[in-house]
Every structure is written in C-alpha cells, then in structure tokens.
Amino acid sequence: MMFSYFMLYVKDIDEHIEFYRDIMGLEMETYYEEEGGMNDGMIKVAFMVDKGKRPMIDVPMIELVANSPDDAPVHCGYQIGIQVDSSQRVDKLMKEHGYPLINGPLYREDGRITLMEYVGPEGTRVATMEVKEI
C-alpha cells in the first residue's frame, strides 16, 4: 500500500498555494475551476506535488479545494507532514511569513531526523521533517 493524496478543504486557495509552493517547496501540478461551487460560484482545485513528479503515480500529493458545496468545517484535528531539505531554511521562511512554531525542534533516530511543528494557513498544523544522511 502507498499513500496517494490528502485533500484539504480551504477558504483561501491562493494563500495555501503560496504556502506549499514558496515555503514547503512543492509545485502546483494542476489547477482548475469548475461550476457548482457555493453560492453559484466556482469550485477551485489545485494539486500540489514534489517538483517534477506525477501526483498519485510517483508521489503523494496535497489536493486543495476551495468553495466546494460540501465544505465541511476545516482543520478538524489533523496535521500534514512534509519532508524538507533544510529545517533551518524552512523555519526562517515560516517566521518571515508569520507561521508560528508550536513544537520542536524534536530529534529522532540519534539526531538524524529533525521534526518541527507549525501553525500554517487557516490554522492547519504542518510538521516538517529533515532527514540527515549518516
């Protein structure tokens, strides 16, 4: 079994796209709008994935959905974990953009793994994990 995707219902899709692109280093592989959103508006969907990878085939993706008619209350007790190349670089970007650190750094596997937890856009909990080669 391989994890395929995580769907996140959001209010401000542009803020989330910028967050996952500019801070987490993902790229927007697909973006589309379709009829049928709330208040006769458009549903907006973006697929965020590792650069150069195919979503759900090569790697898991984050699917952002805004203005869906079945929008549930967002951010109900979950956390998104993303492996990053540098915890220090991401921590600096998070602070610059006003996303607070809420836990960490935590060190696992004899210091090989560094975990940090933040509050991201719209209150989403986001964990970063840096893995160092030994």
Short mmCIF file of C-alpha atoms in Angstrom, two decimals:
data_model
loop_
_atom_site.label_atom_id
_atom_site.label_comp_id
_atom_site.label_asym_id
_atom_site.label_seq_id
_atom_site.Cartn_x
_atom_site.Cartn_y
_atom_site.Cartn_z
CA MET A 1 0.00 0.00 0.00
CA MET A 2 1.18 3.52 -0.80
CA PHE A 3 -0.36 6.74 0.45
CA SER A 4 -1.87 8.57 -2.53
CA TYR A 5 -3.21 12.01 -1.57
CA PHE A 6 -4.51 14.30 1.13
CA MET A 7 -7.49 16.55 0.31
CA LEU A 8 -7.68 19.82 2.20
CA TYR A 9 -10.80 21.98 2.07
CA VAL A 10 -9.70 25.62 2.34
CA LYS A 11 -11.22 29.07 2.33
CA ASP A 12 -8.32 30.91 0.61
CA ILE A 13 -6.79 28.67 -2.05
CA ASP A 14 -4.28 31.32 -3.14
CA GLU A 15 -2.78 31.55 0.37
CA HIS A 16 -2.44 27.76 0.51
CA ILE A 17 -0.88 27.55 -2.96
CA GLU A 18 1.69 30.20 -1.99
CA PHE A 19 2.40 28.42 1.33
CA TYR A 20 3.01 24.97 -0.16
CA ARG A 21 4.92 26.41 -3.16
CA ASP A 22 7.02 29.17 -1.59
CA ILE A 23 7.70 27.70 1.85
CA MET A 24 7.32 23.93 1.54
CA GLY A 25 8.89 23.71 -1.94
CA LEU A 26 6.07 21.88 -3.71
CA GLU A 27 4.84 22.87 -7.15
CA MET A 28 1.33 23.28 -8.46
CA GLU A 29 0.97 20.42 -10.93
CA THR A 30 -2.68 21.12 -11.81
CA TYR A 31 -5.15 23.95 -11.21
CA TYR A 32 -8.73 24.13 -12.45
CA GLU A 33 -12.08 25.72 -11.73
CA GLU A 34 -15.47 24.19 -12.37
CA GLU A 35 -19.07 25.19 -11.90
CA GLY A 36 -21.09 24.02 -8.93
CA GLY A 37 -19.48 25.84 -6.02
CA MET A 38 -21.25 27.50 -3.11
CA ASN A 39 -23.48 30.48 -3.94
CA ASP A 40 -23.32 29.66 -7.67
CA GLY A 41 -19.55 30.24 -7.58
CA MET A 42 -16.73 28.18 -8.98
CA ILE A 43 -15.07 25.26 -7.21
CA LYS A 44 -11.29 25.80 -7.29
CA VAL A 45 -8.89 22.84 -7.16
CA ALA A 46 -5.07 22.73 -7.05
CA PHE A 47 -2.77 19.70 -6.91
CA MET A 48 0.50 20.34 -5.04
CA VAL A 49 3.30 17.82 -5.54
CA ASP A 50 7.08 17.39 -5.38
CA LYS A 51 8.77 19.17 -8.30
CA GLY A 52 8.92 17.10 -11.46
CA LYS A 53 6.78 14.28 -10.07
CA ARG A 54 3.40 12.96 -11.18
CA PRO A 55 0.74 13.16 -8.45
CA MET A 56 -0.54 9.84 -7.07
CA ILE A 57 1.69 7.93 -9.51
CA ASP A 58 5.22 8.94 -8.49
CA VAL A 59 4.47 10.53 -5.12
CA PRO A 60 1.55 11.51 -2.89
CA MET A 61 0.01 14.94 -3.40
CA ILE A 62 -1.93 17.55 -1.49
CA GLU A 63 -5.22 18.44 -3.18
CA LEU A 64 -6.53 21.89 -2.23
CA VAL A 65 -10.26 22.50 -2.74
CA ALA A 66 -12.00 25.85 -2.25
CA ASN A 67 -15.68 26.81 -2.49
CA SER A 68 -16.91 23.24 -2.60
CA PRO A 69 -20.66 22.91 -1.92
CA ASP A 70 -19.89 20.16 0.59
CA ASP A 71 -17.30 22.19 2.54
CA ALA A 72 -17.02 20.68 5.98
CA PRO A 73 -15.59 22.58 8.90
CA VAL A 74 -11.91 22.81 8.05
CA HIS A 75 -8.98 21.74 10.19
CA CYS A 76 -10.60 19.17 12.45
CA GLY A 77 -7.66 17.70 14.33
CA TYR A 78 -5.18 16.64 11.69
CA GLN A 79 -1.63 17.51 10.73
CA ILE A 80 0.18 17.45 7.39
CA GLY A 81 3.80 16.20 7.50
CA ILE A 82 6.25 17.23 4.79
CA GLN A 83 9.87 16.17 4.42
CA VAL A 84 12.09 19.21 3.76
CA ASP A 85 15.70 19.64 2.66
CA SER A 86 16.58 22.07 5.49
CA SER A 87 14.69 22.61 8.75
CA GLN A 88 16.59 25.86 9.32
CA ARG A 89 15.66 27.28 5.90
CA VAL A 90 12.00 26.37 6.32
CA ASP A 91 11.93 27.70 9.90
CA LYS A 92 13.25 31.05 8.68
CA LEU A 93 10.60 31.23 5.93
CA MET A 94 7.82 30.24 8.36
CA LYS A 95 8.82 33.02 10.76
CA GLU A 96 9.11 35.57 7.93
CA HIS A 97 5.57 34.71 6.79
CA GLY A 98 4.09 34.73 10.31
CA TYR A 99 3.50 30.99 10.77
CA PRO A 100 4.41 30.19 14.41
CA LEU A 101 6.45 27.25 15.64
CA ILE A 102 4.39 25.29 18.17
CA ASN A 103 6.65 22.33 18.88
CA GLY A 104 10.27 21.47 18.30
CA PRO A 105 12.80 21.02 17.21
CA LEU A 106 12.48 17.38 18.19
CA TYR A 107 15.26 14.97 17.32
CA ARG A 108 14.70 11.32 16.43
CA GLU A 109 16.90 8.41 15.39
CA ASP A 110 20.03 9.67 17.18
CA GLY A 111 19.66 13.19 15.77
CA ARG A 112 19.28 12.02 12.17
CA ILE A 113 15.68 13.30 11.95
CA THR A 114 14.63 16.80 12.96
CA LEU A 115 10.88 17.43 13.46
CA MET A 116 9.24 20.86 13.83
CA GLU A 117 5.52 21.66 14.07
CA TYR A 118 3.89 24.92 12.95
CA VAL A 119 0.50 26.54 12.59
CA GLY A 120 0.05 27.12 8.84
CA PRO A 121 -2.62 28.84 6.73
CA GLU A 122 -6.10 28.91 8.27
CA GLY A 123 -4.82 27.09 11.36
CA THR A 124 -3.62 23.95 9.57
CA ARG A 125 -1.00 22.11 11.61
CA VAL A 126 2.06 21.44 9.48
CA ALA A 127 5.02 19.30 10.57
CA THR A 128 8.37 19.43 8.81
CA MET A 129 10.89 16.60 8.88
CA GLU A 130 14.53 16.87 7.81
CA VAL A 131 16.40 13.57 7.36
CA LYS A 132 20.18 13.75 7.51
CA GLU A 133 22.33 11.16 5.76
CA ILE A 134 24.70 9.30 8.04
#
